[in-house]
Coordinates of C-alpha atoms and ligand atoms in Angstrom, one line a residue:
Chain A
X1 CA 24.0 -19.3 14.7
X2 CA 23.6 -19.4 18.5
X3 CA 21.2 -17.3 20.3
X4 CA 21.0 -16.3 24.0
X5 CA 18.5 -14.3 26.0
X6 CA 19.5 -13.1 29.4
X7 CA 17.0 -11.6 31.7
X8 CA 14.9 -10.2 28.9
X9 CA 11.9 -8.2 30.0
X10 CA 9.6 -5.9 28.1
X11 CA 7.4 -3.2 29.6
X12 CA 4.8 -1.2 27.7
X13 CA 3.9 2.0 29.4
X14 CA 4.3 0.6 32.8
X15 CA 2.7 -2.8 32.2
X16 CA 5.2 -5.6 31.9
X17 CA 4.4 -8.1 29.1
X18 CA 7.3 -10.5 29.6
X19 CA 9.7 -10.8 32.4
X20 CA 13.1 -12.3 33.1
X21 CA 13.3 -14.7 30.2
X22 CA 16.5 -16.7 30.0
X23 CA 17.2 -18.9 27.1
X24 CA 20.2 -20.5 25.4
X25 CA 19.8 -21.8 21.9
X26 CA 22.5 -23.8 20.2
X27 CA 23.1 -23.4 16.5
X28 CA 20.7 -25.4 14.5
X29 CA 18.3 -26.0 17.4
X30 CA 14.5 -25.7 16.9
X31 CA 12.8 -24.0 19.9
X32 CA 9.1 -23.9 20.4
X33 CA 7.5 -21.1 22.4
X34 CA 4.2 -22.0 23.8
X35 CA 1.8 -20.1 26.0
X36 CA -1.7 -18.8 26.3
X37 CA -2.7 -15.7 24.3
X38 CA -1.2 -12.4 25.5
X39 CA 1.6 -13.9 27.5
X40 CA 4.2 -12.2 25.4
X41 CA 5.3 -14.6 22.8
X42 CA 5.2 -12.2 19.9
X43 CA 6.8 -9.6 22.1
X44 CA 9.8 -11.9 22.7
X45 CA 10.1 -12.7 19.1
X46 CA 10.1 -9.0 18.1
X47 CA 12.8 -8.4 20.7
X48 CA 15.0 -11.2 19.3
X49 CA 14.5 -9.9 15.7
X50 CA 15.7 -6.4 16.6
X51 CA 12.5 -4.8 15.4
X52 CA 11.7 -3.8 19.0
X53 CA 14.9 -2.5 20.7
X54 CA 13.1 -1.3 23.8
X55 CA 13.5 -4.3 25.9
X56 CA 15.6 -4.7 29.1
X57 CA 18.2 -7.4 29.4
X58 CA 20.6 -8.8 26.8
X59 CA 20.1 -10.7 23.6
X60 CA 23.2 -12.3 22.1
X61 CA 23.4 -13.5 18.6
X62 CA 26.4 -15.6 17.6
X63 CA 28.4 -14.2 20.4
X64 CA 27.7 -10.5 20.0
X65 CA 25.2 -8.5 22.0
X66 CA 23.4 -5.9 20.0
X67 CA 19.9 -4.5 19.5
X68 CA 20.2 -4.2 15.8
X69 CA 18.4 -6.1 13.1
X70 CA 20.6 -8.9 11.6
X71 CA 20.0 -9.3 7.9
X72 CA 20.6 -13.1 8.4
X73 CA 17.4 -13.3 10.4
X74 CA 14.2 -14.2 8.8
X75 CA 10.8 -13.4 10.3
X76 CA 7.4 -14.9 9.5
X77 CA 4.8 -12.7 11.1
X78 CA 1.5 -13.7 12.6
X79 CA -0.1 -12.1 9.5
X80 CA 1.1 -12.4 5.9
X81 CA 2.2 -8.8 5.5
X82 CA 2.6 -9.1 1.7
X83 CA 3.3 -5.9 -0.1
X84 CA 0.0 -5.3 -2.0
X85 CA 1.6 -3.5 -5.0
X86 CA 3.8 -6.4 -5.8
X87 CA 2.8 -9.7 -7.5
X88 CA 3.3 -12.9 -5.7
X89 CA 6.6 -13.5 -7.5
X90 CA 7.9 -10.0 -6.7
X91 CA 6.9 -10.4 -3.1
X92 CA 8.9 -13.6 -2.8
X93 CA 12.0 -12.1 -4.5
X94 CA 11.7 -9.0 -2.3
X95 CA 14.5 -9.8 0.1
X96 CA 16.8 -11.5 -2.5
X97 CA 19.8 -9.9 -4.2
X98 CA 21.5 -10.9 -7.4
X99 CA 20.4 -11.2 -11.0
X100 CA 16.7 -11.1 -11.8
X101 CA 16.8 -14.5 -13.4
X102 CA 18.4 -16.1 -10.4
X103 CA 16.1 -14.5 -8.0
X104 CA 13.0 -15.6 -9.9
X105 CA 14.2 -19.1 -10.3
X106 CA 14.8 -19.4 -6.6
X107 CA 11.4 -17.8 -5.9
X108 CA 9.6 -20.2 -8.2
X109 CA 11.3 -23.2 -6.6
X110 CA 9.9 -22.1 -3.2
X111 CA 6.5 -21.2 -4.5
X112 CA 6.4 -24.7 -5.9
X113 CA 7.2 -26.1 -2.4
X114 CA 4.4 -24.1 -0.8
X115 CA 2.0 -25.3 -3.5
X116 CA 1.6 -22.0 -5.3
X117 CA 3.2 -22.8 -8.7
X118 CA 1.4 -20.9 -11.4
X119 CA 0.1 -18.2 -9.1
X120 CA 3.2 -16.0 -9.6
X121 CA 1.4 -13.2 -11.4
X122 CA -1.5 -12.8 -8.9
X123 CA -1.6 -9.8 -6.6
X124 CA -2.1 -10.2 -2.8
X125 CA -5.7 -9.0 -3.1
X126 CA -6.5 -12.0 -5.3
X127 CA -5.2 -14.6 -2.7
X128 CA -7.0 -16.4 0.0
X129 CA -5.8 -16.0 3.6
X130 CA -4.0 -19.3 3.6
X131 CA -2.4 -18.7 0.1
X132 CA -1.2 -15.3 1.3
X133 CA 0.4 -16.9 4.4
X134 CA 2.1 -19.5 2.2
X135 CA 3.6 -16.7 0.0
X136 CA 4.9 -15.1 3.2
X137 CA 6.4 -18.4 4.2
X138 CA 8.1 -18.7 0.8
X139 CA 9.3 -15.1 1.1
X140 CA 11.0 -15.9 4.4
X141 CA 12.4 -19.3 3.5
X142 CA 13.8 -18.3 0.1
X143 CA 16.5 -16.1 1.8
X144 CA 17.7 -19.2 3.7
X145 CA 18.0 -17.2 6.9
X146 CA 20.5 -18.4 9.6
X147 CA 18.0 -17.6 12.3
X148 CA 14.4 -18.0 11.5
X149 CA 11.7 -16.6 13.8
X150 CA 8.2 -17.8 13.2
X151 CA 5.0 -16.4 14.8
X152 CA 2.2 -18.9 14.4
X153 CA 3.1 -19.4 10.8
X154 CA 0.8 -22.2 10.0
X155 CA -2.2 -21.3 12.1
X156 CA -4.3 -20.0 9.1
X157 CA -3.9 -23.3 7.2
X158 CA -5.8 -26.5 6.9
X159 CA -4.5 -29.6 8.7
X160 CA -3.1 -31.2 5.6
X161 CA -1.3 -28.1 4.1
X162 CA 0.0 -27.4 7.6
X163 CA 1.7 -30.8 7.8
X164 CA 3.2 -30.3 4.3
X165 CA 4.7 -27.0 5.3
X166 CA 6.0 -28.3 8.6
X167 CA 7.9 -30.8 6.6
X168 CA 9.1 -28.1 4.2
X169 CA 10.4 -26.2 7.2
X170 CA 12.3 -29.3 8.3
X171 CA 13.8 -29.6 4.8
X172 CA 15.0 -26.1 4.9
X173 CA 16.3 -26.6 8.4
X174 CA 18.2 -29.7 7.4
X175 CA 19.7 -28.0 4.3
X176 CA 20.8 -24.8 6.0
X177 CA 21.0 -25.8 9.7
X178 CA 19.0 -22.7 10.6
X179 CA 18.4 -21.9 14.2
X180 CA 14.6 -21.7 14.6
X181 CA 12.3 -20.1 17.2
X182 CA 8.7 -21.1 16.6
X183 CA 5.8 -19.5 18.4
X184 CA 2.8 -21.8 18.2
X185 CA -0.5 -22.6 19.8
X186 CA -0.5 -26.1 18.3
X187 CA 1.0 -28.5 20.7
X188 CA 1.2 -31.3 18.1
X189 CA 3.2 -29.0 15.9
X190 CA 5.6 -28.1 18.7
X191 CA 6.2 -31.8 19.6
X192 CA 6.6 -32.7 16.0
X193 CA 9.1 -30.0 15.1
X194 CA 11.0 -28.8 18.2
X195 CA 14.1 -29.9 20.0
X196 CA 12.9 -28.0 23.0
X197 CA 9.6 -26.5 24.0
X198 CA 9.6 -23.4 26.3
X199 CA 6.3 -22.8 28.0
X200 CA 5.5 -19.2 29.0
X201 CA 2.8 -18.5 31.6
X202 CA 1.1 -15.7 33.3
X203 CA 0.8 -12.0 32.8
X204 CA 3.5 -10.8 32.8
X205 CA 4.7 -13.9 31.0
X206 CA 7.5 -15.9 32.6
X207 CA 9.2 -19.1 31.6
X208 CA 7.2 -21.8 33.4
X209 CA 9.0 -24.9 32.0
X210 CA 11.3 -26.2 29.4
X211 CA 10.7 -29.6 27.9
X212 CA 13.4 -31.3 25.8
X213 CA 12.3 -33.7 23.1
X214 CA 15.0 -36.2 22.3
X215 CA 13.2 -38.2 19.6
X216 CA 15.0 -38.6 16.2
X217 CA 13.5 -37.0 13.1
X218 CA 11.5 -37.8 11.1
X219 CA 9.1 -38.2 13.9
X220 CA 5.9 -40.2 13.9
X221 CA 3.1 -37.8 14.5
X222 CA 1.0 -40.5 16.1
X223 CA 3.7 -41.9 18.4
X224 CA 3.0 -42.7 22.0
X225 CA 6.0 -40.7 23.1
X226 CA 4.7 -37.5 21.5
X227 CA 1.2 -38.1 22.9
X228 CA 2.8 -38.4 26.3
X229 CA 4.7 -35.1 25.9
X230 CA 1.5 -33.5 24.7
X231 CA -0.3 -34.2 28.0
X232 CA 2.7 -33.0 29.9
X233 CA 2.6 -29.7 28.0
X234 CA -1.1 -29.4 28.4
X235 CA -0.8 -29.8 32.1
X236 CA 1.8 -27.0 32.5
X237 CA -0.4 -24.7 30.4
X238 CA -3.4 -25.4 32.6
X239 CA -4.6 -22.0 33.8
X240 CA -6.4 -23.3 36.8
X241 CA -3.2 -24.8 38.2
X242 CA -1.4 -22.5 40.6
Chain B
X1 CA -10.1 -5.5 -12.9
X2 CA -12.8 -7.8 -14.1
X3 CA -10.4 -9.0 -16.7
X4 CA -7.8 -10.1 -14.1
X5 CA -10.3 -11.9 -12.0
X6 CA -11.4 -13.8 -15.0
X7 CA -7.8 -14.9 -15.7
X8 CA -7.6 -16.1 -12.2
X9 CA -10.5 -18.4 -12.4
X10 CA -9.3 -19.6 -15.8
X11 CA -5.9 -20.3 -14.3
X12 CA -7.5 -22.5 -11.7
X13 CA -9.3 -24.9 -14.0
X14 CA -6.9 -25.2 -16.9
X15 CA -4.6 -22.6 -18.3
X16 CA -5.4 -23.1 -22.0
X17 CA -8.6 -21.1 -22.4
X18 CA -7.1 -18.0 -20.8
X19 CA -6.8 -16.1 -24.0
X20 CA -10.4 -16.7 -24.9
X21 CA -11.4 -15.5 -21.4
X22 CA -9.4 -12.4 -21.8
X23 CA -11.1 -11.6 -25.1
X24 CA -14.5 -12.2 -23.8
X25 CA -13.8 -10.0 -20.8
X26 CA -12.5 -7.1 -23.0
X27 CA -15.7 -7.3 -25.0
X28 CA -17.7 -7.3 -21.8
X29 CA -15.7 -4.2 -20.6
X30 CA -16.6 -2.5 -23.9
X31 CA -20.2 -3.3 -23.6
X32 CA -20.3 -1.9 -20.1
X33 CA -18.6 1.2 -21.2
X34 CA -21.1 1.8 -24.0
X35 CA -23.9 1.2 -21.4
X36 CA -22.4 3.7 -19.0
X37 CA -22.1 6.4 -21.7
X38 CA -25.6 5.7 -22.8
X39 CA -27.1 5.8 -19.4
X40 CA -25.2 8.9 -18.4
X41 CA -26.2 10.9 -21.5
X42 CA -30.0 10.3 -21.5
X43 CA -30.8 13.1 -19.1
X44 CA -28.4 15.7 -20.5
X45 CA -29.6 15.0 -24.1
X46 CA -33.2 15.4 -23.0
X47 CA -32.5 18.7 -21.2
X48 CA -30.6 20.1 -24.2
X49 CA -33.5 19.2 -26.5
X50 CA -36.0 20.9 -24.2
X51 CA -33.8 23.9 -24.0
X52 CA -33.5 24.1 -27.7
X53 CA -37.3 23.8 -28.2
X54 CA -38.0 26.5 -25.6
X55 CA -35.5 28.9 -27.2
X56 CA -36.9 28.3 -30.7
X57 CA -40.4 28.8 -29.4
X58 CA -39.3 32.1 -28.0
X59 CA -40.2 31.2 -24.4
X60 CA -36.8 32.4 -23.1
X61 CA -35.3 35.6 -24.6
X62 CA -32.3 34.7 -26.7
X63 CA -30.3 37.7 -25.5
X64 CA -30.5 36.1 -22.0
X65 CA -30.1 32.4 -22.8
X66 CA -29.2 31.5 -26.3
X67 CA -30.1 28.1 -27.8
X68 CA -27.6 25.3 -27.6
X69 CA -27.3 25.4 -31.4
X70 CA -26.3 29.1 -31.2
X71 CA -23.6 28.2 -28.6
X72 CA -22.3 25.4 -30.8
X73 CA -22.2 27.8 -33.8
X74 CA -20.3 30.3 -31.7
X75 CA -17.7 27.7 -30.8
X76 CA -17.4 26.6 -34.5
X77 CA -17.0 30.1 -35.7
X78 CA -14.3 30.8 -33.1
X79 CA -12.5 27.6 -34.2
X80 CA -12.8 28.7 -37.9
X81 CA -11.3 32.1 -37.3
X82 CA -8.6 30.5 -35.2
X83 CA -9.2 32.6 -32.0
X84 CA -10.4 29.5 -30.1
X85 CA -7.1 27.7 -30.1
X86 CA -5.2 30.6 -28.7
X87 CA -7.7 30.9 -25.8
X88 CA -7.7 27.2 -25.1
X89 CA -4.0 26.9 -25.4
X90 CA -3.0 29.7 -23.1
X91 CA -5.5 28.7 -20.4
X92 CA -4.3 25.0 -20.5
X93 CA -0.7 26.2 -20.5
X94 CA -1.2 28.3 -17.4
X95 CA -3.0 25.4 -15.5
X96 CA -0.3 22.9 -16.5
X97 CA 2.7 25.1 -15.5
X98 CA 1.0 26.1 -12.2
X99 CA 0.1 22.5 -11.6
X100 CA 3.6 21.2 -12.2
X101 CA 5.1 23.9 -10.0
X102 CA 2.6 23.4 -7.2
X103 CA 3.0 19.6 -7.3
X104 CA 6.7 19.7 -7.2
X105 CA 6.7 22.1 -4.3
X106 CA 4.2 19.9 -2.5
X107 CA 6.3 16.7 -3.2
X108 CA 9.5 18.4 -1.8
X109 CA 7.9 19.9 1.3
X110 CA 5.5 17.0 1.8
X111 CA 8.1 14.3 1.8
X112 CA 10.3 16.4 4.0
X113 CA 7.5 16.9 6.6
X114 CA 6.4 13.2 6.2
X115 CA 9.8 11.7 6.8
X116 CA 11.3 14.0 9.4
X117 CA 9.6 14.5 12.7
X118 CA 11.5 17.7 13.2
X119 CA 10.4 19.1 9.8
X120 CA 6.8 18.3 10.7
X121 CA 7.1 20.2 14.0
X122 CA 8.7 23.1 12.2
X123 CA 6.6 23.4 9.1
X124 CA 3.3 21.7 9.5
X125 CA 1.6 24.1 12.0
X126 CA 2.4 27.0 9.7
X127 CA 1.2 25.2 6.6
X128 CA -2.0 24.2 8.4
X129 CA -2.5 27.8 9.3
X130 CA -2.0 29.0 5.8
X131 CA -4.4 26.4 4.6
X132 CA -7.3 27.9 6.4
X133 CA -6.9 31.1 4.4
X134 CA -9.1 30.7 1.3
X135 CA -6.5 30.7 -1.4
X136 CA -8.4 33.2 -3.6
X137 CA -7.8 35.7 -0.8
X138 CA -4.2 35.8 -2.0
X139 CA -5.1 37.1 -5.4
X140 CA -4.9 40.9 -4.7
X141 CA -1.6 40.4 -3.0
X142 CA -0.1 38.5 -5.8
X143 CA -1.3 41.1 -8.3
X144 CA 0.2 43.8 -6.2
X145 CA 3.5 42.0 -5.9
X146 CA 3.8 40.4 -9.3
X147 CA 1.6 42.5 -11.5
X148 CA -1.1 41.0 -13.7
X149 CA 1.4 39.2 -15.9
X150 CA 1.8 35.5 -16.4
X151 CA 3.9 35.1 -13.2
X152 CA 1.1 36.1 -10.9
X153 CA -1.4 33.9 -12.6
X154 CA 0.8 30.8 -12.6
X155 CA 1.8 31.5 -8.9
X156 CA -1.9 31.6 -7.9
X157 CA -2.6 28.4 -9.7
X158 CA 0.5 26.8 -8.1
X159 CA -0.7 27.9 -4.6
X160 CA -4.1 26.4 -5.2
X161 CA -2.6 23.1 -6.4
X162 CA -0.1 23.0 -3.6
X163 CA -2.4 22.4 -0.6
X164 CA -4.4 19.4 -1.6
X165 CA -1.2 17.7 -3.0
X166 CA 0.8 18.5 0.1
X167 CA -1.8 17.4 2.5
X168 CA -2.4 14.1 0.8
X169 CA 1.3 13.3 0.5
X170 CA 1.9 14.0 4.2
X171 CA -1.1 11.9 5.3
X172 CA -0.1 9.2 2.8
X173 CA 3.4 9.0 4.2
X174 CA 2.3 9.1 7.8
X175 CA -0.3 6.5 7.1
X176 CA 2.0 3.8 5.7
X177 CA 1.4 0.6 7.6
X178 CA 4.0 0.2 10.2
X179 CA 3.8 -3.6 9.6
X180 CA 4.9 -3.3 6.0
X181 CA 7.8 -1.0 7.1
X182 CA 8.9 -3.8 9.5
X183 CA 9.0 -6.3 6.7
X184 CA 11.4 -4.0 4.9
X185 CA 13.5 -3.6 8.0
X186 CA 13.7 -7.3 8.4
X187 CA 15.3 -7.5 5.0
X188 CA 17.9 -5.0 6.1
X189 CA 16.7 -2.1 3.9
X190 CA 18.3 1.2 4.8
X191 CA 16.2 4.4 5.1
X192 CA 16.6 5.3 1.4
X193 CA 15.6 1.8 0.3
X194 CA 12.7 1.8 2.7
X195 CA 11.4 5.1 1.1
X196 CA 11.8 3.8 -2.4
X197 CA 10.6 0.2 -2.0
X198 CA 7.9 0.6 0.7
X199 CA 6.9 4.1 1.6
X200 CA 6.6 5.6 -1.9
X201 CA 4.5 2.8 -3.4
X202 CA 2.4 2.6 -0.2
X203 CA 1.6 6.3 -0.3
X204 CA 1.1 6.5 -4.0
X205 CA -2.7 6.2 -3.8
X206 CA -3.0 9.1 -1.5
X207 CA -0.6 11.1 -3.7
X208 CA -2.7 10.5 -6.8
X209 CA -5.9 11.6 -5.0
X210 CA -4.1 14.8 -4.0
X211 CA -3.0 15.4 -7.6
X212 CA -6.5 15.0 -8.9
X213 CA -8.1 17.4 -6.4
X214 CA -5.1 19.7 -7.0
X215 CA -5.8 19.7 -10.7
X216 CA -9.5 20.6 -10.0
X217 CA -8.4 23.5 -7.9
X218 CA -6.0 24.5 -10.6
X219 CA -8.8 24.9 -13.1
X220 CA -10.8 26.9 -10.5
X221 CA -7.9 29.3 -10.0
X222 CA -7.2 29.8 -13.6
X223 CA -10.7 31.3 -13.9
X224 CA -10.1 33.6 -11.0
X225 CA -6.7 34.6 -12.4
X226 CA -8.0 35.3 -15.9
X227 CA -11.0 37.2 -14.6
X228 CA -8.6 39.6 -12.8
X229 CA -7.0 40.6 -15.9
X230 CA -5.9 38.9 -19.1
X231 CA -6.0 39.6 -22.8
X232 CA -6.4 36.0 -23.8
X233 CA -7.7 32.7 -22.3
X234 CA -11.0 31.2 -21.5
X235 CA -11.4 33.3 -18.4
X236 CA -10.9 36.4 -20.5
X237 CA -13.7 35.2 -22.8
X238 CA -16.0 35.1 -19.8
X239 CA -15.3 38.8 -19.1
X240 CA -15.4 39.7 -22.7
X241 CA -18.8 38.0 -23.2
X242 CA -20.1 39.9 -20.2
X243 CA -18.9 43.2 -21.6
X244 CA -20.2 42.5 -25.0
X245 CA -23.5 41.2 -23.6
X246 CA -23.0 38.1 -25.5
X247 CA -24.2 35.1 -23.4
X248 CA -23.3 32.6 -26.1
X249 CA -19.6 33.6 -25.6
X250 CA -19.8 33.0 -21.9
X251 CA -21.6 29.7 -22.3
X252 CA -19.2 28.6 -25.0
X253 CA -16.3 29.4 -22.6
X254 CA -18.0 27.5 -19.7
X255 CA -18.5 24.5 -21.9
X256 CA -14.9 24.5 -23.1
X257 CA -13.7 24.7 -19.5
X258 CA -15.8 21.7 -18.7
X259 CA -14.4 19.7 -21.6
X260 CA -10.8 20.5 -21.1
X261 CA -11.1 20.1 -17.3
X262 CA -12.7 16.7 -17.8
X263 CA -10.0 15.6 -20.3
X264 CA -7.1 16.4 -18.0
X265 CA -8.8 14.7 -15.1
X266 CA -9.4 11.7 -17.2
X267 CA -5.7 11.5 -18.1
X268 CA -4.8 11.5 -14.4
X269 CA -7.5 8.9 -13.8
X270 CA -5.8 6.7 -16.4
X271 CA -2.5 7.1 -14.7
X272 CA -4.2 6.2 -11.4
X273 CA -5.8 3.1 -12.8
X274 CA -2.6 2.0 -14.4
X275 CA -0.4 2.4 -11.3
X276 CA -2.9 1.3 -8.7
X277 CA -4.3 -1.8 -10.4
X278 CA -3.0 -3.7 -7.3
X279 CA -5.4 -1.9 -5.0
X280 CA -8.2 -3.9 -3.4
X281 CA -11.0 -1.5 -4.0
X282 CA -14.7 -1.9 -3.8
X283 CA -16.1 -2.4 -7.3
X284 CA -19.6 -1.5 -8.2
Ligands
LIG1 N1 2.9 -2.3 21.1 C1 2.3 -2.6 22.3 N2 1.9 -1.6 23.1 C2 1.4 -1.9 24.3 N3 1.2 -3.2 24.7 C3 1.5 -4.2 23.9 C4 2.1 -4.0 22.7 N4 2.4 -5.2 22.1 C5 2.0 -6.1 23.0 N5 1.5 -5.5 24.1 C6 1.0 -6.2 25.3 O1 1.9 -7.2 25.6 C7 1.3 -8.4 26.0 C8 1.8 -9.6 25.2 O2 1.5 -9.4 23.8 P1 1.9 -10.4 22.7 O3 1.5 -9.9 21.4 O4 3.4 -10.7 22.9 O5 1.1 -11.7 23.1 P2 1.2 -13.2 22.4 O6 1.7 -14.1 23.4 O7 1.9 -13.1 21.1 O8 -0.4 -13.5 22.2 P3 -1.1 -14.2 21.0 O9 -0.9 -15.7 21.2 O10 -2.5 -13.8 21.2 O11 -0.5 -13.8 19.7 C9 -0.2 -8.2 25.8 O12 -0.8 -7.9 27.1 C10 -0.3 -6.9 24.9 O13 -1.4 -6.2 25.3
LIG2 MG1 1.3 -13.2 19.1

């Protein structure tokens, strides 16, 4: 599904958090949103998802402008937000429809991919922070959303698990051609995953720069080209620069 | 809860000894139960023994404070002539009917006020104002309106139960984490589904707290109602004991109140433990 933001701004009680964001996303594209803390990345994501309809400007999803929540959109929040009264398995099947057996099989498949096979019966209070976040990731991916919004999904995870889950995300993307908007603080993650990196800056946040990454996937995390892009991104994030 | 945790650790290492771990932890649970009961009964048992000794030695006059054994004998004799069951039954019956009516009314009005802003603005100020009237103050009015029959007793109990349940339901619903509601919205749940799948389970703990304190008040109100006028019931026994200058009847009635009140609270506690096992609570 395609996605377009036109002059999107969001003001909270008189203070503007983000301002005049324009963005065209092609179907199946992976966009990275980068920016310092508080520049409005989560705010933008919530506007796209439809959870926050109070923005100004237009957001167009697949050709129609609306402020509603689309049920083909998946959202991985900055926190796990698991439902504490449901077991891990029931949390993952939460958004699925169909027969119980099918739902559970699908859920187990995704739990396996996030490395949580055998933990189906645990309750959220029994999980570590990273495990909880992985359940949340499974819960969002299992519905194979056409638009996937991710708010720093991997920031609570160790380097190795993070890389595995980035690859899982790419697998899902390859299979379902989801359009992805990924908020991240991790520049390596952005250069490894994204087709385009959008850099927000300032308060209120505005689009500072867009960097297109042409490299074929699978990318080599250690490649010189990515290192070069990283320094370019770092430079545009630099707060001291005017 | 300890049992679950044990399973988790067992699951980490290897799944096989899980069953053994479970058995061991059940045994541990039993042991700790025995220990709590033992620790908790040391002081009451000591006091009862001292009381008995003082009575037998004639230090306290038995027409003022009868010995524990006399009270027990009284209960046994009432059980033998059958009058005990009638009193216990009618009192419990009044509490339960009042409790059910009060709880249902609180659920209906509480969910209404919790879910609709308009209903909150309309009803809540009034209910809050009524709440500040000590509920016992209604007693004369109810008796005037409804007489001293069953209806007025049950109504009083229902009124007493209503407030704590209502207040807890409303605060439970209003306190549901917005973030969890957003998760539901993201999955395209409509309002009814949101209520069923997120708001109700999330406010259940608060609802159960309300039920338990409502039940406690129900027992308090049944005493008041039966003191006002009744021909049967544990509250009637209190008045009867006073008129007959029979302290053992009063004390027997008090003890029976304590026992039945505790049993009903324990039933609710079991329900609570079963339905809230997912809660992340501080364990001692
Ligand atoms: N509900 C709200 N009410 C008032 N102000 C808000 C609200 N949500 C966000 N803001 C403000 O909007 C600005 C952007 O917040 P946002 O959460 O989008 O930042 P962010 O870029 O996601 O930061 P981080 O990287 O730390 O998550 C902040 O200044 C914040 O104070
Ligand atoms: Mg954020």
